[in-house]
Amino acid sequence: MTAQSAPFASTPLTIEPDWIDYNGHLNMAFYMVLFDIASDQAFAHLGLGPDYAKSRHHTTYTAEAHIRYIQEVHESDPMVCTLQLIAHDEKRMHTWQELRHAEENWLAATNEMITLHVDMSGPRVAAMPDDISDNVNTMARAHAELPLPDGLGRQMGIPIKANGALP
């Protein structure tokens, strides 16, 4: 694994014209597309890219994701996405992503995610091989110096009274 600053930063991300909805901004589904592109880049950096899936028949699956939409993104906005490794074990990674304007640095959205390492022959969740685990540990050490993100582990909901009615 080559050196990488912490947190991991994607290459510049382009907003496609077809991704803009009738409200004139990025459709909510395409925020996840941008997060996924950035995750693919970070995971390839860890050795978990398409070649890994093809040659070693292991891959990653997303088990859970929580997106927060902070500010509208428009077609002309240049974007970049960071990924911070929060925690991991032999089979899972807990990551935090921030989608930001590449020039003005405003926060557009966050994504908190649990990713599973999967043996494709099952498919079943499986421990990462030693070389991949070493790469993840290297990233974890670099990211351990970062502060925990604001909003990490945040729950969503509307307060509900005991009878199920809204206040």
PDB file of C-alpha atoms in Angstrom:
ATOM      1  CA  MET A   1       0.000   0.000   0.000  1.00  0.00           C
ATOM      2  CA  THR A   2       1.339   3.415  -0.929  1.00  0.00           C
ATOM      3  CA  ALA A   3       1.353   6.319   1.500  1.00  0.00           C
ATOM      4  CA  GLN A   4      -1.829   8.374   1.685  1.00  0.00           C
ATOM      5  CA  SER A   5      -2.736  11.399   3.702  1.00  0.00           C
ATOM      6  CA  ALA A   6      -5.377  11.039   6.371  1.00  0.00           C
ATOM      7  CA  PRO A   7      -8.217  10.978   5.709  1.00  0.00           C
ATOM      8  CA  PHE A   8      -8.162   9.312   2.290  1.00  0.00           C
ATOM      9  CA  ALA A   9      -9.216  11.793  -0.418  1.00  0.00           C
ATOM     10  CA  SER A  10     -10.797  10.809  -3.717  1.00  0.00           C
ATOM     11  CA  THR A  11      -9.875  12.164  -7.087  1.00  0.00           C
ATOM     12  CA  PRO A  12     -12.132  15.049  -8.213  1.00  0.00           C
ATOM     13  CA  LEU A  13     -15.714  13.880  -8.730  1.00  0.00           C
ATOM     14  CA  THR A  14     -17.842  15.113 -11.621  1.00  0.00           C
ATOM     15  CA  ILE A  15     -21.578  15.708 -11.404  1.00  0.00           C
ATOM     16  CA  GLU A  16     -23.272  14.306 -14.502  1.00  0.00           C
ATOM     17  CA  PRO A  17     -26.082  16.390 -16.067  1.00  0.00           C
ATOM     18  CA  ASP A  18     -28.499  13.428 -15.862  1.00  0.00           C
ATOM     19  CA  TRP A  19     -28.009  13.346 -12.078  1.00  0.00           C
ATOM     20  CA  ILE A  20     -29.732  16.699 -11.594  1.00  0.00           C
ATOM     21  CA  ASP A  21     -33.373  16.340 -10.559  1.00  0.00           C
ATOM     22  CA  TYR A  22     -36.415  18.496 -11.218  1.00  0.00           C
ATOM     23  CA  ASN A  23     -35.503  20.625  -8.183  1.00  0.00           C
ATOM     24  CA  GLY A  24     -32.321  21.733  -9.955  1.00  0.00           C
ATOM     25  CA  HIS A  25     -29.838  19.956  -7.691  1.00  0.00           C
ATOM     26  CA  LEU A  26     -28.159  16.574  -7.355  1.00  0.00           C
ATOM     27  CA  ASN A  27     -30.751  13.834  -6.898  1.00  0.00           C
ATOM     28  CA  MET A  28     -30.391  12.092  -3.536  1.00  0.00           C
ATOM     29  CA  ALA A  29     -29.524   8.724  -5.137  1.00  0.00           C
ATOM     30  CA  PHE A  30     -26.428  10.146  -6.777  1.00  0.00           C
ATOM     31  CA  TYR A  31     -24.919  11.282  -3.495  1.00  0.00           C
ATOM     32  CA  MET A  32     -24.538   7.546  -2.796  1.00  0.00           C
ATOM     33  CA  VAL A  33     -23.037   7.074  -6.260  1.00  0.00           C
ATOM     34  CA  LEU A  34     -20.385   9.672  -5.400  1.00  0.00           C
ATOM     35  CA  PHE A  35     -19.753   8.057  -2.018  1.00  0.00           C
ATOM     36  CA  ASP A  36     -19.476   4.665  -3.745  1.00  0.00           C
ATOM     37  CA  ILE A  37     -16.958   5.954  -6.314  1.00  0.00           C
ATOM     38  CA  ALA A  38     -14.840   7.377  -3.492  1.00  0.00           C
ATOM     39  CA  SER A  39     -15.156   4.140  -1.466  1.00  0.00           C
ATOM     40  CA  ASP A  40     -14.004   2.156  -4.493  1.00  0.00           C
ATOM     41  CA  GLN A  41     -10.924   4.381  -4.750  1.00  0.00           C
ATOM     42  CA  ALA A  42     -10.115   4.014  -1.044  1.00  0.00           C
ATOM     43  CA  PHE A  43     -10.728   0.274  -1.055  1.00  0.00           C
ATOM     44  CA  ALA A  44      -8.558  -0.167  -4.171  1.00  0.00           C
ATOM     45  CA  HIS A  45      -5.831   1.674  -2.226  1.00  0.00           C
ATOM     46  CA  LEU A  46      -6.231  -1.026   0.446  1.00  0.00           C
ATOM     47  CA  GLY A  47      -5.968  -3.801  -2.155  1.00  0.00           C
ATOM     48  CA  LEU A  48      -9.739  -4.443  -2.200  1.00  0.00           C
ATOM     49  CA  GLY A  49     -10.433  -3.328  -5.776  1.00  0.00           C
ATOM     50  CA  PRO A  50     -11.756  -5.112  -8.865  1.00  0.00           C
ATOM     51  CA  ASP A  51      -8.512  -7.081  -9.348  1.00  0.00           C
ATOM     52  CA  TYR A  52      -8.862  -8.458  -5.829  1.00  0.00           C
ATOM     53  CA  ALA A  53     -12.387  -9.655  -6.533  1.00  0.00           C
ATOM     54  CA  LYS A  54     -11.365 -11.220  -9.837  1.00  0.00           C
ATOM     55  CA  SER A  55      -8.134 -12.885  -8.755  1.00  0.00           C
ATOM     56  CA  ARG A  56      -8.880 -13.800  -5.133  1.00  0.00           C
ATOM     57  CA  HIS A  57     -12.678 -14.161  -5.217  1.00  0.00           C
ATOM     58  CA  HIS A  58     -13.195 -11.903  -2.218  1.00  0.00           C
ATOM     59  CA  THR A  59     -14.822  -8.493  -2.162  1.00  0.00           C
ATOM     60  CA  THR A  60     -16.665  -6.038   0.071  1.00  0.00           C
ATOM     61  CA  TYR A  61     -20.386  -5.550   0.602  1.00  0.00           C
ATOM     62  CA  THR A  62     -22.051  -2.604   2.263  1.00  0.00           C
ATOM     63  CA  ALA A  63     -24.076  -3.776   5.257  1.00  0.00           C
ATOM     64  CA  GLU A  64     -25.393  -0.398   6.396  1.00  0.00           C
ATOM     65  CA  ALA A  65     -25.159   3.234   5.318  1.00  0.00           C
ATOM     66  CA  HIS A  66     -26.479   6.477   6.783  1.00  0.00           C
ATOM     67  CA  ILE A  67     -26.361   9.568   4.560  1.00  0.00           C
ATOM     68  CA  ARG A  68     -26.955  13.084   5.832  1.00  0.00           C
ATOM     69  CA  TYR A  69     -27.698  15.733   3.212  1.00  0.00           C
ATOM     70  CA  ILE A  70     -26.221  19.041   4.382  1.00  0.00           C
ATOM     71  CA  GLN A  71     -26.085  21.399   1.382  1.00  0.00           C
ATOM     72  CA  GLU A  72     -27.361  21.193  -2.199  1.00  0.00           C
ATOM     73  CA  VAL A  73     -24.948  20.170  -4.937  1.00  0.00           C
ATOM     74  CA  HIS A  74     -25.389  21.514  -8.458  1.00  0.00           C
ATOM     75  CA  GLU A  75     -24.077  20.335 -11.822  1.00  0.00           C
ATOM     76  CA  SER A  76     -21.232  22.858 -11.928  1.00  0.00           C
ATOM     77  CA  ASP A  77     -19.945  22.021  -8.429  1.00  0.00           C
ATOM     78  CA  PRO A  78     -16.537  20.291  -8.379  1.00  0.00           C
ATOM     79  CA  MET A  79     -16.610  17.759  -5.550  1.00  0.00           C
ATOM     80  CA  VAL A  80     -14.188  15.584  -3.598  1.00  0.00           C
ATOM     81  CA  CYS A  81     -14.914  12.901  -1.021  1.00  0.00           C
ATOM     82  CA  THR A  82     -12.848  11.873   1.971  1.00  0.00           C
ATOM     83  CA  LEU A  83     -12.984   8.546   3.787  1.00  0.00           C
ATOM     84  CA  GLN A  84     -11.953   8.067   7.399  1.00  0.00           C
ATOM     85  CA  LEU A  85     -11.572   4.579   8.851  1.00  0.00           C
ATOM     86  CA  ILE A  86     -13.243   4.778  12.263  1.00  0.00           C
ATOM     87  CA  ALA A  87     -12.893   1.141  13.393  1.00  0.00           C
ATOM     88  CA  HIS A  88     -12.336  -2.320  11.978  1.00  0.00           C
ATOM     89  CA  ASP A  89     -11.997  -5.952  12.889  1.00  0.00           C
ATOM     90  CA  GLU A  90     -11.022  -8.999  10.849  1.00  0.00           C
ATOM     91  CA  LYS A  91     -14.276  -8.956   8.832  1.00  0.00           C
ATOM     92  CA  ARG A  92     -15.687  -5.407   8.989  1.00  0.00           C
ATOM     93  CA  MET A  93     -14.830  -1.751   8.504  1.00  0.00           C
ATOM     94  CA  HIS A  94     -16.675   1.250   9.945  1.00  0.00           C
ATOM     95  CA  THR A  95     -16.032   4.310   7.783  1.00  0.00           C
ATOM     96  CA  TRP A  96     -17.048   7.958   7.648  1.00  0.00           C
ATOM     97  CA  GLN A  97     -17.169   9.927   4.421  1.00  0.00           C
ATOM     98  CA  GLU A  98     -17.537  13.622   3.751  1.00  0.00           C
ATOM     99  CA  LEU A  99     -18.541  14.993   0.352  1.00  0.00           C
ATOM    100  CA  ARG A 100     -17.150  18.525   0.000  1.00  0.00           C
ATOM    101  CA  HIS A 101     -16.908  21.219  -2.626  1.00  0.00           C
ATOM    102  CA  ALA A 102     -13.401  20.807  -4.053  1.00  0.00           C
ATOM    103  CA  GLU A 103     -12.632  24.537  -4.183  1.00  0.00           C
ATOM    104  CA  GLU A 104     -14.732  26.156  -1.435  1.00  0.00           C
ATOM    105  CA  ASN A 105     -14.573  23.175   0.977  1.00  0.00           C
ATOM    106  CA  TRP A 106     -18.214  23.405   2.128  1.00  0.00           C
ATOM    107  CA  LEU A 107     -19.751  20.186   3.362  1.00  0.00           C
ATOM    108  CA  ALA A 108     -22.467  18.779   1.100  1.00  0.00           C
ATOM    109  CA  ALA A 109     -23.157  15.402   2.720  1.00  0.00           C
ATOM    110  CA  THR A 110     -21.818  12.725   5.058  1.00  0.00           C
ATOM    111  CA  ASN A 111     -22.046   8.957   4.862  1.00  0.00           C
ATOM    112  CA  GLU A 112     -21.403   6.574   7.733  1.00  0.00           C
ATOM    113  CA  MET A 113     -21.011   2.982   6.617  1.00  0.00           C
ATOM    114  CA  ILE A 114     -20.340  -0.563   7.778  1.00  0.00           C
ATOM    115  CA  THR A 115     -18.613  -2.664   5.130  1.00  0.00           C
ATOM    116  CA  LEU A 116     -18.213  -6.440   5.229  1.00  0.00           C
ATOM    117  CA  HIS A 117     -15.347  -8.471   3.772  1.00  0.00           C
ATOM    118  CA  VAL A 118     -16.950 -11.284   1.756  1.00  0.00           C
ATOM    119  CA  ASP A 119     -15.775 -14.613   0.347  1.00  0.00           C
ATOM    120  CA  MET A 120     -17.620 -14.687  -2.975  1.00  0.00           C
ATOM    121  CA  SER A 121     -17.767 -18.506  -3.055  1.00  0.00           C
ATOM    122  CA  GLY A 122     -20.525 -18.443  -0.400  1.00  0.00           C
ATOM    123  CA  PRO A 123     -21.095 -15.645  -0.458  1.00  0.00           C
ATOM    124  CA  ARG A 124     -20.264 -15.354   3.227  1.00  0.00           C
ATOM    125  CA  VAL A 125     -18.578 -12.863   5.506  1.00  0.00           C
ATOM    126  CA  ALA A 126     -14.937 -13.885   5.965  1.00  0.00           C
ATOM    127  CA  ALA A 127     -11.765 -12.644   7.599  1.00  0.00           C
ATOM    128  CA  MET A 128      -9.477 -10.490   5.477  1.00  0.00           C
ATOM    129  CA  PRO A 129      -6.245 -12.148   4.394  1.00  0.00           C
ATOM    130  CA  ASP A 130      -3.077 -10.989   6.148  1.00  0.00           C
ATOM    131  CA  ASP A 131      -1.867  -8.642   3.393  1.00  0.00           C
ATOM    132  CA  ILE A 132      -5.216  -6.832   3.218  1.00  0.00           C
ATOM    133  CA  SER A 133      -5.476  -6.755   7.012  1.00  0.00           C
ATOM    134  CA  ASP A 134      -1.997  -5.189   7.128  1.00  0.00           C
ATOM    135  CA  ASN A 135      -3.143  -2.467   4.703  1.00  0.00           C
ATOM    136  CA  VAL A 136      -6.270  -1.783   6.754  1.00  0.00           C
ATOM    137  CA  ASN A 137      -4.162  -1.625   9.929  1.00  0.00           C
ATOM    138  CA  THR A 138      -1.811   0.868   8.251  1.00  0.00           C
ATOM    139  CA  MET A 139      -4.758   3.090   7.335  1.00  0.00           C
ATOM    140  CA  ALA A 140      -6.217   2.692  10.831  1.00  0.00           C
ATOM    141  CA  ARG A 141      -2.979   3.901  12.420  1.00  0.00           C
ATOM    142  CA  ALA A 142      -2.916   6.981  10.159  1.00  0.00           C
ATOM    143  CA  HIS A 143      -6.590   7.727  10.790  1.00  0.00           C
ATOM    144  CA  ALA A 144      -6.323   7.200  14.563  1.00  0.00           C
ATOM    145  CA  GLU A 145      -4.772  10.671  14.782  1.00  0.00           C
ATOM    146  CA  LEU A 146      -7.898  12.279  13.293  1.00  0.00           C
ATOM    147  CA  PRO A 147     -10.662  13.601  15.535  1.00  0.00           C
ATOM    148  CA  LEU A 148     -13.905  11.663  15.519  1.00  0.00           C
ATOM    149  CA  PRO A 149     -16.344  13.303  13.093  1.00  0.00           C
ATOM    150  CA  ASP A 150     -19.223  15.440  14.291  1.00  0.00           C
ATOM    151  CA  GLY A 151     -22.381  13.385  13.757  1.00  0.00           C
ATOM    152  CA  LEU A 152     -20.716   9.978  14.051  1.00  0.00           C
ATOM    153  CA  GLY A 153     -23.268   7.391  15.218  1.00  0.00           C
ATOM    154  CA  ARG A 154     -26.090   9.885  14.944  1.00  0.00           C
ATOM    155  CA  GLN A 155     -29.575   8.447  15.088  1.00  0.00           C
ATOM    156  CA  MET A 156     -32.494   9.864  13.195  1.00  0.00           C
ATOM    157  CA  GLY A 157     -36.077  10.130  14.245  1.00  0.00           C
ATOM    158  CA  ILE A 158     -38.952  12.286  15.330  1.00  0.00           C
ATOM    159  CA  PRO A 159     -39.807  12.257  19.050  1.00  0.00           C
ATOM    160  CA  ILE A 160     -42.815   9.989  19.617  1.00  0.00           C
ATOM    161  CA  LYS A 161     -45.060  10.006  22.651  1.00  0.00           C
ATOM    162  CA  ALA A 162     -45.783   6.793  24.538  1.00  0.00           C
ATOM    163  CA  ASN A 163     -49.039   6.275  22.570  1.00  0.00           C
ATOM    164  CA  GLY A 164     -47.201   6.540  19.241  1.00  0.00           C
ATOM    165  CA  ALA A 165     -48.508  10.013  18.448  1.00  0.00           C
ATOM    166  CA  LEU A 166     -46.240  12.850  17.438  1.00  0.00           C
ATOM    167  CA  PRO A 167     -45.812  15.604  20.034  1.00  0.00           C
TER     168      PRO A 167
END
